[in-house]
mmCIF file of C-alpha atoms and ligand atoms in Angstrom:
data_model
loop_
_atom_site.group_PDB
_atom_site.id
_atom_site.type_symbol
_atom_site.label_atom_id
_atom_site.label_comp_id
_atom_site.label_asym_id
_atom_site.label_seq_id
_atom_site.Cartn_x
_atom_site.Cartn_y
_atom_site.Cartn_z
ATOM 1 C CA MET A 1 -117.357 -124.620 -1.948
ATOM 2 C CA ASN A 2 -113.279 -124.806 -2.691
ATOM 3 C CA GLN A 3 -113.269 -120.400 -2.055
ATOM 4 C CA THR A 4 -109.304 -121.012 -3.748
ATOM 5 C CA GLU A 5 -111.507 -121.388 -7.262
ATOM 6 C CA GLN A 6 -112.949 -118.027 -7.153
ATOM 7 C CA ILE A 7 -109.316 -115.833 -5.986
ATOM 8 C CA THR A 8 -107.967 -114.761 -9.116
ATOM 9 C CA ARG A 9 -106.096 -111.809 -9.648
ATOM 10 C CA GLN A 10 -108.820 -109.569 -10.145
ATOM 11 C CA THR A 11 -109.560 -110.055 -6.471
ATOM 12 C CA PHE A 12 -106.352 -108.674 -5.817
ATOM 13 C CA ASP A 13 -107.791 -105.366 -7.298
ATOM 14 C CA GLN A 14 -111.066 -105.357 -5.330
ATOM 15 C CA VAL A 15 -109.824 -105.687 -2.076
ATOM 16 C CA MET A 16 -106.560 -105.040 -2.091
ATOM 17 C CA ALA A 17 -104.983 -101.532 -1.603
ATOM 18 C CA PRO A 18 -103.397 -100.670 -4.588
ATOM 19 C CA ASN A 19 -99.961 -99.632 -3.588
ATOM 20 C CA TYR A 20 -98.712 -102.703 -5.948
ATOM 21 C CA ALA A 21 -99.024 -103.653 -9.114
ATOM 22 C CA PRO A 22 -98.642 -107.812 -9.020
ATOM 23 C CA ALA A 23 -97.810 -109.961 -11.970
ATOM 24 C CA ALA A 24 -101.021 -111.769 -13.690
ATOM 25 C CA MET A 25 -100.391 -115.105 -12.165
ATOM 26 C CA ILE A 26 -100.458 -116.488 -8.040
ATOM 27 C CA PRO A 27 -98.154 -118.613 -7.489
ATOM 28 C CA VAL A 28 -99.697 -121.413 -5.302
ATOM 29 C CA ARG A 29 -97.082 -123.925 -4.341
ATOM 30 C CA GLY A 30 -92.601 -123.643 -4.352
ATOM 31 C CA GLU A 31 -90.298 -126.517 -4.517
ATOM 32 C CA GLY A 32 -86.797 -125.655 -4.126
ATOM 33 C CA SER A 33 -86.328 -123.516 -7.214
ATOM 34 C CA ARG A 34 -89.017 -124.073 -9.175
ATOM 35 C CA VAL A 35 -93.185 -122.886 -8.169
ATOM 36 C CA TRP A 36 -96.604 -123.733 -9.752
ATOM 37 C CA ASP A 37 -99.259 -120.743 -10.297
ATOM 38 C CA GLN A 38 -103.225 -121.865 -9.604
ATOM 39 C CA GLU A 39 -103.574 -123.101 -13.768
ATOM 40 C CA GLY A 40 -100.764 -125.640 -12.241
ATOM 41 C CA LYS A 41 -97.596 -123.021 -15.128
ATOM 42 C CA GLU A 42 -94.201 -124.387 -13.713
ATOM 43 C CA TYR A 43 -91.545 -121.847 -13.088
ATOM 44 C CA ILE A 44 -88.082 -120.778 -12.487
ATOM 45 C CA ASP A 45 -87.622 -118.709 -9.592
ATOM 46 C CA PHE A 46 -84.494 -116.215 -10.384
ATOM 47 C CA ALA A 47 -86.474 -113.431 -7.309
ATOM 48 C CA GLY A 48 -86.531 -115.707 -5.256
ATOM 49 C CA GLY A 49 -89.240 -113.484 -2.882
ATOM 50 C CA ILE A 50 -86.920 -110.397 -2.855
ATOM 51 C CA ALA A 51 -84.200 -112.308 -2.169
ATOM 52 C CA VAL A 52 -85.488 -113.713 0.637
ATOM 53 C CA ASN A 53 -86.280 -117.375 0.232
ATOM 54 C CA CYS A 54 -81.984 -117.815 0.142
ATOM 55 C CA LEU A 55 -82.492 -122.353 0.477
ATOM 56 C CA GLY A 56 -85.826 -122.115 -2.076
ATOM 57 C CA HIS A 57 -88.708 -122.824 -1.211
ATOM 58 C CA CYS A 58 -90.350 -125.353 1.891
ATOM 59 C CA HIS A 59 -86.532 -126.514 1.990
ATOM 60 C CA PRO A 60 -87.280 -129.800 4.461
ATOM 61 C CA ALA A 61 -84.893 -128.092 6.779
ATOM 62 C CA LEU A 62 -87.446 -125.205 7.657
ATOM 63 C CA VAL A 63 -89.952 -127.273 6.864
ATOM 64 C CA ASN A 64 -89.329 -129.681 9.906
ATOM 65 C CA THR A 65 -87.179 -127.209 12.208
ATOM 66 C CA LEU A 66 -91.011 -124.566 12.071
ATOM 67 C CA GLN A 67 -93.309 -128.163 12.417
ATOM 68 C CA GLN A 68 -91.881 -128.865 15.455
ATOM 69 C CA GLN A 69 -90.872 -125.291 16.719
ATOM 70 C CA ALA A 70 -95.295 -125.063 15.614
ATOM 71 C CA SER A 71 -95.799 -127.940 18.233
ATOM 72 C CA LYS A 72 -93.690 -126.270 21.316
ATOM 73 C CA LEU A 73 -94.480 -122.596 21.575
ATOM 74 C CA TRP A 74 -94.890 -119.987 19.083
ATOM 75 C CA HIS A 75 -94.254 -116.632 21.066
ATOM 76 C CA VAL A 76 -93.939 -114.664 24.286
ATOM 77 C CA SER A 77 -93.093 -111.626 24.142
ATOM 78 C CA ASN A 78 -89.718 -109.767 25.517
ATOM 79 C CA VAL A 79 -91.730 -109.630 28.891
ATOM 80 C CA TYR A 80 -89.534 -113.160 28.334
ATOM 81 C CA THR A 81 -87.692 -114.219 26.713
ATOM 82 C CA ASN A 82 -86.707 -118.021 24.502
ATOM 83 C CA GLU A 83 -84.066 -120.537 23.538
ATOM 84 C CA PRO A 84 -84.489 -120.134 19.548
ATOM 85 C CA ALA A 85 -83.504 -116.269 20.245
ATOM 86 C CA LEU A 86 -80.829 -116.706 22.171
ATOM 87 C CA ILE A 87 -79.319 -119.580 20.298
ATOM 88 C CA LEU A 88 -79.760 -117.503 17.109
ATOM 89 C CA ALA A 89 -78.234 -114.706 18.783
ATOM 90 C CA LYS A 90 -74.864 -116.743 19.958
ATOM 91 C CA GLN A 91 -75.401 -118.195 16.204
ATOM 92 C CA LEU A 92 -75.493 -114.691 14.645
ATOM 93 C CA ILE A 93 -72.066 -113.471 17.713
ATOM 94 C CA ASP A 94 -69.931 -116.561 16.373
ATOM 95 C CA ALA A 95 -69.818 -115.952 12.551
ATOM 96 C CA THR A 96 -69.613 -112.063 12.623
ATOM 97 C CA PHE A 97 -68.015 -109.220 15.034
ATOM 98 C CA ALA A 98 -71.056 -108.568 16.610
ATOM 99 C CA GLU A 99 -71.495 -108.889 20.295
ATOM 100 C CA LYS A 100 -74.887 -108.202 20.357
ATOM 101 C CA VAL A 101 -78.460 -108.893 18.575
ATOM 102 C CA PHE A 102 -81.612 -106.811 19.125
ATOM 103 C CA PHE A 103 -84.299 -108.834 16.753
ATOM 104 C CA ALA A 104 -86.894 -107.218 14.464
ATOM 105 C CA ASN A 105 -88.936 -108.367 12.458
ATOM 106 C CA SER A 106 -88.247 -106.635 8.747
ATOM 107 C CA GLY A 107 -84.852 -105.107 7.327
ATOM 108 C CA ALA A 108 -86.898 -101.203 8.082
ATOM 109 C CA GLU A 109 -87.552 -102.868 11.255
ATOM 110 C CA ALA A 110 -83.962 -103.113 11.750
ATOM 111 C CA ASN A 111 -82.467 -99.681 10.072
ATOM 112 C CA GLU A 112 -85.328 -98.097 12.596
ATOM 113 C CA ALA A 113 -83.208 -99.715 15.088
ATOM 114 C CA ALA A 114 -79.711 -98.889 13.992
ATOM 115 C CA LEU A 115 -80.604 -95.426 13.387
ATOM 116 C CA LYS A 116 -82.382 -94.568 16.933
ATOM 117 C CA LEU A 117 -79.725 -96.535 18.433
ATOM 118 C CA ALA A 118 -77.348 -93.887 16.345
ATOM 119 C CA ARG A 119 -79.126 -91.131 17.641
ATOM 120 C CA ARG A 120 -78.731 -92.531 20.907
ATOM 121 C CA TYR A 121 -75.428 -93.326 21.739
ATOM 122 C CA ALA A 122 -74.028 -89.741 20.055
ATOM 123 C CA ASN A 123 -76.051 -88.000 22.180
ATOM 124 C CA GLU A 124 -75.230 -89.651 25.151
ATOM 125 C CA HIS A 125 -71.070 -90.362 24.582
ATOM 126 C CA PHE A 126 -71.140 -86.436 22.138
ATOM 127 C CA GLY A 127 -73.735 -84.528 22.539
ATOM 128 C CA GLU A 128 -77.164 -83.284 21.210
ATOM 129 C CA HIS A 129 -75.495 -81.190 18.632
ATOM 130 C CA LYS A 130 -74.626 -84.781 16.950
ATOM 131 C CA ASP A 131 -77.107 -86.092 14.662
ATOM 132 C CA GLN A 132 -76.580 -85.633 11.924
ATOM 133 C CA ILE A 133 -77.208 -89.254 9.311
ATOM 134 C CA ILE A 134 -75.455 -89.458 5.649
ATOM 135 C CA ALA A 135 -76.515 -92.037 3.824
ATOM 136 C CA CYS A 136 -76.769 -92.222 -0.590
ATOM 137 C CA HIS A 137 -78.761 -91.518 -3.054
ATOM 138 C CA HIS A 138 -80.856 -94.846 -4.843
ATOM 139 C CA GLY A 139 -79.721 -96.013 -1.012
ATOM 140 C CA PHE A 140 -82.867 -98.498 -0.125
ATOM 141 C CA HIS A 141 -83.168 -98.937 3.863
ATOM 142 C CA GLY A 142 -87.000 -99.505 4.669
ATOM 143 C CA ARG A 143 -90.741 -98.501 4.120
ATOM 144 C CA THR A 144 -91.422 -96.638 7.931
ATOM 145 C CA PHE A 145 -90.793 -92.505 7.989
ATOM 146 C CA PHE A 146 -87.512 -92.691 9.306
ATOM 147 C CA THR A 147 -86.121 -95.572 7.280
ATOM 148 C CA VAL A 148 -87.612 -94.119 3.648
ATOM 149 C CA SER A 149 -86.581 -90.372 4.777
ATOM 150 C CA VAL A 150 -83.098 -91.924 5.221
ATOM 151 C CA GLY A 151 -83.048 -94.019 1.703
ATOM 152 C CA GLY A 152 -82.230 -91.746 -1.256
ATOM 153 C CA GLN A 153 -85.209 -91.516 -3.638
ATOM 154 C CA ALA A 154 -87.732 -88.750 -2.986
ATOM 155 C CA ALA A 155 -90.092 -90.811 -5.084
ATOM 156 C CA TYR A 156 -89.989 -93.032 -2.018
ATOM 157 C CA SER A 157 -90.247 -90.514 0.741
ATOM 158 C CA ASP A 158 -91.780 -87.652 -0.590
ATOM 159 C CA GLY A 159 -95.790 -85.983 -0.262
ATOM 160 C CA PHE A 160 -95.969 -87.686 3.688
ATOM 161 C CA GLY A 161 -95.495 -84.705 5.849
ATOM 162 C CA PRO A 162 -92.657 -83.618 7.951
ATOM 163 C CA LYS A 163 -89.703 -85.696 7.927
ATOM 164 C CA PRO A 164 -86.951 -86.879 10.551
ATOM 165 C CA GLY A 165 -84.760 -84.051 10.655
ATOM 166 C CA ALA A 166 -81.042 -84.186 9.689
ATOM 167 C CA ILE A 167 -80.561 -86.193 7.322
ATOM 168 C CA GLU A 168 -78.739 -85.730 4.292
ATOM 169 C CA HIS A 169 -77.353 -87.767 0.734
ATOM 170 C CA ILE A 170 -75.549 -87.769 -1.071
ATOM 171 C CA ALA A 171 -73.449 -89.726 -4.430
ATOM 172 C CA TYR A 172 -72.979 -93.365 -3.483
ATOM 173 C CA ASN A 173 -69.533 -94.302 -4.339
ATOM 174 C CA ASP A 174 -67.986 -90.710 -4.001
ATOM 175 C CA LEU A 175 -65.807 -90.622 -1.551
ATOM 176 C CA ALA A 176 -64.852 -87.194 -1.933
ATOM 177 C CA ALA A 177 -68.613 -86.060 -1.560
ATOM 178 C CA LEU A 178 -68.762 -87.833 2.130
ATOM 179 C CA GLU A 179 -65.369 -86.142 2.783
ATOM 180 C CA ALA A 180 -66.614 -81.966 1.896
ATOM 181 C CA LEU A 181 -70.229 -83.350 4.134
ATOM 182 C CA ILE A 182 -68.849 -85.241 7.184
ATOM 183 C CA SER A 183 -68.300 -83.310 10.056
ATOM 184 C CA ASP A 184 -68.414 -83.814 14.142
ATOM 185 C CA ARG A 185 -71.614 -83.397 14.507
ATOM 186 C CA THR A 186 -72.273 -86.297 11.445
ATOM 187 C CA CYS A 187 -74.083 -89.527 13.645
ATOM 188 C CA ALA A 188 -74.261 -92.493 11.745
ATOM 189 C CA VAL A 189 -73.542 -93.152 7.892
ATOM 190 C CA MET A 190 -75.936 -96.066 6.649
ATOM 191 C CA ILE A 191 -74.593 -97.444 3.316
ATOM 192 C CA GLU A 192 -75.135 -101.147 1.967
ATOM 193 C CA PRO A 193 -72.110 -102.734 0.700
ATOM 194 C CA MET A 194 -74.055 -103.399 -2.524
ATOM 195 C CA GLN A 195 -76.872 -101.172 -3.092
ATOM 196 C CA GLY A 196 -79.826 -103.470 -4.544
ATOM 197 C CA GLU A 197 -83.050 -101.625 -5.325
ATOM 198 C CA GLY A 198 -80.643 -98.512 -6.630
ATOM 199 C CA GLY A 199 -80.180 -101.002 -9.351
ATOM 200 C CA VAL A 200 -77.507 -103.449 -7.503
ATOM 201 C CA ILE A 201 -74.499 -101.295 -8.051
ATOM 202 C CA PRO A 202 -71.182 -102.401 -5.571
ATOM 203 C CA ALA A 203 -69.743 -100.148 -3.609
ATOM 204 C CA THR A 204 -65.467 -100.702 -4.429
ATOM 205 C CA ASP A 205 -63.197 -101.932 -1.436
ATOM 206 C CA GLU A 206 -61.505 -98.238 -1.806
ATOM 207 C CA TYR A 207 -64.904 -96.476 -0.943
ATOM 208 C CA LEU A 208 -65.809 -98.446 1.595
ATOM 209 C CA ALA A 209 -62.104 -98.106 2.671
ATOM 210 C CA GLY A 210 -62.438 -94.030 2.745
ATOM 211 C CA VAL A 211 -65.982 -94.672 4.234
ATOM 212 C CA ARG A 212 -64.993 -96.228 8.091
ATOM 213 C CA ALA A 213 -61.607 -94.211 8.233
ATOM 214 C CA LEU A 214 -64.342 -90.451 7.667
ATOM 215 C CA CYS A 215 -66.429 -91.722 10.382
ATOM 216 C CA ASP A 216 -63.602 -92.485 12.399
ATOM 217 C CA LYS A 217 -61.776 -90.005 12.130
ATOM 218 C CA HIS A 218 -65.620 -87.740 13.612
ATOM 219 C CA ASN A 219 -66.634 -90.454 15.823
ATOM 220 C CA ALA A 220 -69.635 -91.220 13.552
ATOM 221 C CA LEU A 221 -71.157 -95.126 13.575
ATOM 222 C CA LEU A 222 -70.834 -96.936 10.330
ATOM 223 C CA ILE A 223 -73.454 -98.562 9.425
ATOM 224 C CA PHE A 224 -73.947 -101.440 6.722
ATOM 225 C CA ASP A 225 -77.513 -101.739 6.176
ATOM 226 C CA GLU A 226 -77.025 -105.621 4.537
ATOM 227 C CA VAL A 227 -80.645 -107.167 4.772
ATOM 228 C CA GLN A 228 -80.281 -107.280 1.165
ATOM 229 C CA THR A 229 -76.409 -108.341 0.924
ATOM 230 C CA GLY A 230 -75.952 -110.686 4.038
ATOM 231 C CA VAL A 231 -76.830 -113.952 4.203
ATOM 232 C CA GLY A 232 -74.462 -115.730 1.771
ATOM 233 C CA ARG A 233 -75.759 -113.333 -0.735
ATOM 234 C CA THR A 234 -72.430 -112.242 -2.813
ATOM 235 C CA GLY A 235 -70.769 -115.574 -1.269
ATOM 236 C CA ALA A 236 -69.177 -114.721 2.239
ATOM 237 C CA LEU A 237 -71.777 -114.356 4.982
ATOM 238 C CA PHE A 238 -71.876 -111.016 4.742
ATOM 239 C CA ALA A 239 -70.599 -108.868 2.180
ATOM 240 C CA TYR A 240 -68.003 -106.453 4.726
ATOM 241 C CA MET A 241 -66.374 -110.298 5.001
ATOM 242 C CA ASN A 242 -65.400 -109.596 1.557
ATOM 243 C CA SER A 243 -64.822 -106.305 2.037
ATOM 244 C CA PRO A 244 -61.454 -103.933 4.261
ATOM 245 C CA VAL A 245 -63.903 -103.117 6.724
ATOM 246 C CA VAL A 246 -66.233 -103.964 10.088
ATOM 247 C CA PRO A 247 -69.451 -101.758 10.260
ATOM 248 C CA ASP A 248 -70.542 -100.609 14.075
ATOM 249 C CA ILE A 249 -73.916 -101.644 13.333
ATOM 250 C CA LEU A 250 -74.749 -104.060 10.765
ATOM 251 C CA THR A 251 -78.872 -104.831 10.095
ATOM 252 C CA SER A 252 -80.215 -107.770 8.921
ATOM 253 C CA ALA A 253 -83.760 -109.482 7.074
ATOM 254 C CA LYS A 254 -84.166 -110.942 3.893
ATOM 255 C CA SER A 255 -82.487 -114.361 3.431
ATOM 256 C CA LEU A 256 -82.105 -114.584 6.929
ATOM 257 C CA GLY A 257 -85.801 -115.911 7.531
ATOM 258 C CA GLY A 258 -85.402 -117.515 4.015
ATOM 259 C CA GLY A 259 -88.801 -116.581 3.569
ATOM 260 C CA PHE A 260 -90.612 -116.027 7.502
ATOM 261 C CA PRO A 261 -89.974 -112.563 8.880
ATOM 262 C CA VAL A 262 -87.562 -111.971 10.603
ATOM 263 C CA ALA A 263 -84.565 -109.252 11.253
ATOM 264 C CA ALA A 264 -81.500 -108.868 12.953
ATOM 265 C CA MET A 265 -79.697 -105.802 14.604
ATOM 266 C CA LEU A 266 -75.933 -106.849 15.052
ATOM 267 C CA THR A 267 -73.484 -104.127 17.229
ATOM 268 C CA SER A 268 -70.804 -103.672 19.641
ATOM 269 C CA ASP A 269 -71.055 -104.465 23.192
ATOM 270 C CA SER A 270 -69.874 -100.801 23.773
ATOM 271 C CA ILE A 271 -72.984 -99.223 21.346
ATOM 272 C CA ALA A 272 -75.797 -101.717 22.129
ATOM 273 C CA ALA A 273 -74.939 -100.545 25.945
ATOM 274 C CA SER A 274 -77.058 -97.175 24.475
ATOM 275 C CA LEU A 275 -80.014 -99.678 24.278
ATOM 276 C CA LYS A 276 -81.340 -99.484 27.974
ATOM 277 C CA VAL A 277 -83.961 -101.455 29.283
ATOM 278 C CA GLY A 278 -86.765 -99.407 27.614
ATOM 279 C CA THR A 279 -85.018 -97.259 25.168
ATOM 280 C CA HIS A 280 -86.791 -99.408 22.552
ATOM 281 C CA GLY A 281 -88.689 -102.725 21.662
ATOM 282 C CA SER A 282 -90.790 -104.858 19.485
ATOM 283 C CA THR A 283 -94.114 -107.394 20.481
ATOM 284 C CA TYR A 284 -92.684 -110.006 17.412
ATOM 285 C CA GLY A 285 -88.887 -109.494 17.830
ATOM 286 C CA GLY A 286 -87.040 -112.013 18.314
ATOM 287 C CA ASN A 287 -90.272 -114.512 17.919
ATOM 288 C CA PRO A 288 -89.192 -118.084 18.208
ATOM 289 C CA MET A 289 -91.108 -119.787 15.227
ATOM 290 C CA ALA A 290 -88.899 -116.915 13.493
ATOM 291 C CA CYS A 291 -85.266 -117.094 15.418
ATOM 292 C CA ALA A 292 -86.131 -121.023 15.134
ATOM 293 C CA VAL A 293 -86.194 -121.065 11.460
ATOM 294 C CA ALA A 294 -83.281 -118.626 11.005
ATOM 295 C CA SER A 295 -81.239 -121.008 12.751
ATOM 296 C CA ALA A 296 -81.717 -123.442 10.445
ATOM 297 C CA VAL A 297 -80.828 -120.741 7.579
ATOM 298 C CA LEU A 298 -77.321 -119.828 8.632
ATOM 299 C CA ALA A 299 -76.646 -123.591 9.710
ATOM 300 C CA GLU A 300 -77.674 -124.783 6.423
ATOM 301 C CA VAL A 301 -75.575 -121.733 4.173
ATOM 302 C CA ASN A 302 -72.307 -120.770 6.341
ATOM 303 C CA THR A 303 -70.622 -123.985 5.143
ATOM 304 C CA PRO A 304 -68.034 -123.686 2.109
ATOM 305 C CA GLU A 305 -70.412 -125.945 -0.251
ATOM 306 C CA MET A 306 -72.849 -123.623 -0.312
ATOM 307 C CA MET A 307 -70.689 -120.024 -0.813
ATOM 308 C CA ALA A 308 -68.614 -122.821 -3.921
ATOM 309 C CA ASN A 309 -72.956 -122.963 -4.547
ATOM 310 C CA VAL A 310 -73.316 -118.799 -4.929
ATOM 311 C CA ASN A 311 -70.303 -118.985 -6.964
ATOM 312 C CA ALA A 312 -70.127 -121.343 -9.569
ATOM 313 C CA ALA A 313 -74.285 -120.325 -9.912
ATOM 314 C CA GLU A 314 -72.622 -117.137 -10.813
ATOM 315 C CA VAL A 315 -70.087 -117.384 -12.779
ATOM 316 C CA GLN A 316 -72.958 -119.685 -15.186
ATOM 317 C CA ILE A 317 -75.375 -117.070 -15.634
ATOM 318 C CA ARG A 318 -72.537 -114.054 -16.720
ATOM 319 C CA GLN A 319 -71.231 -116.711 -19.138
ATOM 320 C CA ARG A 320 -75.237 -117.675 -20.312
ATOM 321 C CA LEU A 321 -75.801 -113.491 -20.385
ATOM 322 C CA ALA A 322 -72.504 -112.392 -22.152
ATOM 323 C CA ASP A 323 -74.340 -115.489 -24.670
ATOM 324 C CA ILE A 324 -77.214 -114.152 -25.290
ATOM 325 C CA ASN A 325 -75.851 -110.149 -25.017
ATOM 326 C CA ASP A 326 -73.434 -111.710 -28.170
ATOM 327 C CA GLN A 327 -76.595 -112.617 -30.404
ATOM 328 C CA TYR A 328 -78.984 -109.840 -28.733
ATOM 329 C CA GLN A 329 -77.678 -106.864 -27.774
ATOM 330 C CA VAL A 330 -79.418 -106.118 -25.127
ATOM 331 C CA PHE A 331 -77.175 -105.036 -21.651
ATOM 332 C CA ALA A 332 -74.843 -102.271 -21.629
ATOM 333 C CA GLU A 333 -73.190 -104.523 -18.979
ATOM 334 C CA VAL A 334 -73.735 -107.027 -15.821
ATOM 335 C CA ARG A 335 -73.566 -105.795 -12.320
ATOM 336 C CA GLY A 336 -73.190 -106.925 -8.659
ATOM 337 C CA LYS A 337 -71.586 -109.999 -6.924
ATOM 338 C CA GLY A 338 -72.786 -113.873 -6.229
ATOM 339 C CA LEU A 339 -76.587 -113.800 -6.251
ATOM 340 C CA LEU A 340 -76.762 -110.708 -6.311
ATOM 341 C CA LEU A 341 -76.607 -109.739 -10.356
ATOM 342 C CA GLY A 342 -78.540 -107.129 -12.712
ATOM 343 C CA ALA A 343 -77.624 -107.210 -15.921
ATOM 344 C CA VAL A 344 -77.980 -103.419 -17.013
ATOM 345 C CA MET A 345 -80.091 -102.521 -20.250
ATOM 346 C CA ASN A 346 -77.875 -100.823 -23.090
ATOM 347 C CA ASP A 347 -79.130 -97.038 -24.742
ATOM 348 C CA LYS A 348 -81.515 -99.395 -27.307
ATOM 349 C CA TYR A 349 -83.820 -100.884 -24.538
ATOM 350 C CA GLN A 350 -83.866 -97.633 -21.714
ATOM 351 C CA GLY A 351 -86.821 -97.716 -19.431
ATOM 352 C CA LYS A 352 -87.026 -101.750 -20.851
ATOM 353 C CA ALA A 353 -86.677 -103.640 -17.869
ATOM 354 C CA ARG A 354 -89.790 -104.822 -17.000
ATOM 355 C CA ASP A 355 -90.481 -105.335 -19.931
ATOM 356 C CA PHE A 356 -88.211 -108.186 -20.215
ATOM 357 C CA LEU A 357 -89.419 -109.419 -16.996
ATOM 358 C CA THR A 358 -92.942 -110.400 -18.583
ATOM 359 C CA ALA A 359 -91.965 -111.610 -21.109
ATOM 360 C CA ALA A 360 -90.096 -113.609 -18.396
ATOM 361 C CA VAL A 361 -92.860 -114.707 -16.809
ATOM 362 C CA ALA A 362 -94.978 -115.874 -19.613
ATOM 363 C CA GLU A 363 -92.092 -117.729 -20.951
ATOM 364 C CA GLY A 364 -91.752 -119.081 -17.241
ATOM 365 C CA LEU A 365 -89.214 -117.703 -15.587
ATOM 366 C CA MET A 366 -89.855 -115.399 -12.193
ATOM 367 C CA MET A 367 -87.648 -112.385 -12.054
ATOM 368 C CA LEU A 368 -86.955 -109.001 -10.904
ATOM 369 C CA VAL A 369 -86.157 -105.637 -11.884
ATOM 370 C CA ALA A 370 -84.395 -103.167 -9.762
ATOM 371 C CA GLY A 371 -85.346 -99.807 -11.116
ATOM 372 C CA PRO A 372 -86.409 -99.142 -14.992
ATOM 373 C CA ASN A 373 -82.931 -100.454 -16.403
ATOM 374 C CA VAL A 374 -81.555 -103.430 -14.353
ATOM 375 C CA LEU A 375 -82.641 -106.948 -14.675
ATOM 376 C CA ARG A 376 -82.000 -108.590 -11.033
ATOM 377 C CA PHE A 377 -81.451 -111.637 -10.231
ATOM 378 C CA ALA A 378 -81.653 -112.722 -6.280
ATOM 379 C CA PRO A 379 -82.180 -116.655 -7.093
ATOM 380 C CA ALA A 380 -81.439 -119.469 -4.140
ATOM 381 C CA LEU A 381 -77.988 -119.496 -2.291
ATOM 382 C CA ASN A 382 -78.634 -123.352 -3.291
ATOM 383 C CA ILE A 383 -79.571 -123.379 -7.087
ATOM 384 C CA THR A 384 -78.697 -126.479 -9.127
ATOM 385 C CA GLU A 385 -76.368 -126.180 -12.245
ATOM 386 C CA SER A 386 -79.213 -127.638 -14.594
ATOM 387 C CA GLU A 387 -82.219 -124.974 -12.814
ATOM 388 C CA VAL A 388 -80.123 -122.341 -13.943
ATOM 389 C CA SER A 389 -79.387 -124.015 -17.262
ATOM 390 C CA GLU A 390 -83.218 -123.892 -17.896
ATOM 391 C CA GLY A 391 -84.541 -120.645 -16.172
ATOM 392 C CA MET A 392 -81.397 -118.727 -19.102
ATOM 393 C CA ASP A 393 -83.015 -120.896 -21.552
ATOM 394 C CA ALA A 394 -86.530 -119.077 -20.680
ATOM 395 C CA LEU A 395 -84.557 -115.277 -19.850
ATOM 396 C CA GLU A 396 -82.760 -116.379 -23.477
ATOM 397 C CA ARG A 397 -86.310 -116.898 -25.091
ATOM 398 C CA ALA A 398 -87.936 -114.152 -23.884
ATOM 399 C CA VAL A 399 -84.781 -111.516 -24.535
ATOM 400 C CA ALA A 400 -85.517 -112.603 -28.196
ATOM 401 C CA LYS A 401 -89.371 -112.233 -27.633
ATOM 402 C CA VAL A 402 -88.811 -108.703 -27.089
ATOM 403 C CA CYS A 403 -86.242 -108.494 -29.161
ATOM 404 C CA GLN A 404 -88.686 -109.725 -31.842
ATOM 405 C CA SER A 405 -91.648 -106.891 -30.765
ATOM 406 C CA SER A 406 -89.462 -103.423 -30.879
ATOM 407 C CA ASP A 407 -87.699 -104.346 -34.113
HETATM 408 C C1 PLP B 501 -85.652 -104.993 1.401
HETATM 409 C C2 PLP B 501 -85.045 -104.406 2.364
HETATM 410 C C3 PLP B 501 -85.049 -102.808 3.443
HETATM 411 C C4 PLP B 501 -86.490 -103.319 3.840
HETATM 412 O O1 PLP B 501 -86.387 -104.087 4.129
HETATM 413 P P1 PLP B 501 -87.952 -104.616 4.792
HETATM 414 O O2 PLP B 501 -87.692 -106.501 5.361
HETATM 415 O O3 PLP B 501 -89.022 -104.382 3.441
HETATM 416 O O4 PLP B 501 -89.002 -103.459 5.378
HETATM 417 C C5 PLP B 501 -84.123 -102.186 3.260
HETATM 418 N N1 PLP B 501 -82.589 -102.139 3.477
HETATM 419 C C6 PLP B 501 -82.286 -103.241 2.019
HETATM 420 C C7 PLP B 501 -80.981 -102.496 1.779
HETATM 421 C C8 PLP B 501 -83.205 -103.283 1.875
HETATM 422 O O5 PLP B 501 -82.741 -104.601 0.280
#
């Protein structure tokens, strides 16, 4: 009996906790920026597993690395170190401001480590009173209770009982709001250099520079959550590299593993020193399989050719979106950078982003939304011109259908 023959979308409702509402089709195979479902229908993938599959599906270099490592050593825990973890840490340090690395398995865990480290550091250097964490409305930092409380969406953090304390939220890109709130009691400011889940909203350079200056003035650590923006997504290895500032702590996940779960927290020697033996940990963090794959991802992504492809694909998508909008008038604006782009619904289509996503799937295109009003693009960084073109053709058909049915 072939078990997969009986696995359908209905099975999901029978056996899975109902916290997700996946699309009707079930993908079974992927290659580059193409995916096939159970029925053999082909899709162009502009979703990239939520900005994760930065080299598309089953990239030969990653498959090869994973197979090699799988026949060598899977797991030893952090009671022992391992070569792939040390190689990856060196790579990350060579490529960034960082001097020390902590590995985790997900973005939330990397952020949890960053927040705990910031609290420890402040406590050690300035005293217990310095515990305030400032973050932004509509920010997203993960789903552990600490990170979801620092995230700026009450819908995700409410209803779970008492939250971790000393967390305050302000408007994104509003330097005056931060200036009014920050004080010597502030231990850290956590922000995304471009808000992803919150609607693909880039920070301005002036804002980031101002945040950096205020953090310096009040001895608060600046934490950049680059879980979504990192590893080439915005056309630089990390978004901070195209900004006027360097953070004190940076977190990376999503694209870091290209589809294999891995995350990293990067920081300086002096800040990392507060993570003394036993203060924090993870059984899987730094797992050899994950780290071997991430090393291969970095080697493939961190090249001028790959960054040039990201920028070229951005231009192509923006051009096609402008053409589609000339014809159908659905978007108020297109924002974002590199291959993290958001097409914002205009007044007529408020709250309708998901309708376009559903129509796109029917036309053979996998897309994302970012809230009710933004259609989000996060394709593979190595997507080709013809794949972008095919995907945009499918999107154009989807837009035509949605417009027709709403007239
Ligand atoms: C996705 C995301 C996270 C959470 O990552 P998980 O791997 O789902 O825990 C945190 N921060 C940002 C900015 C993200 O986009």
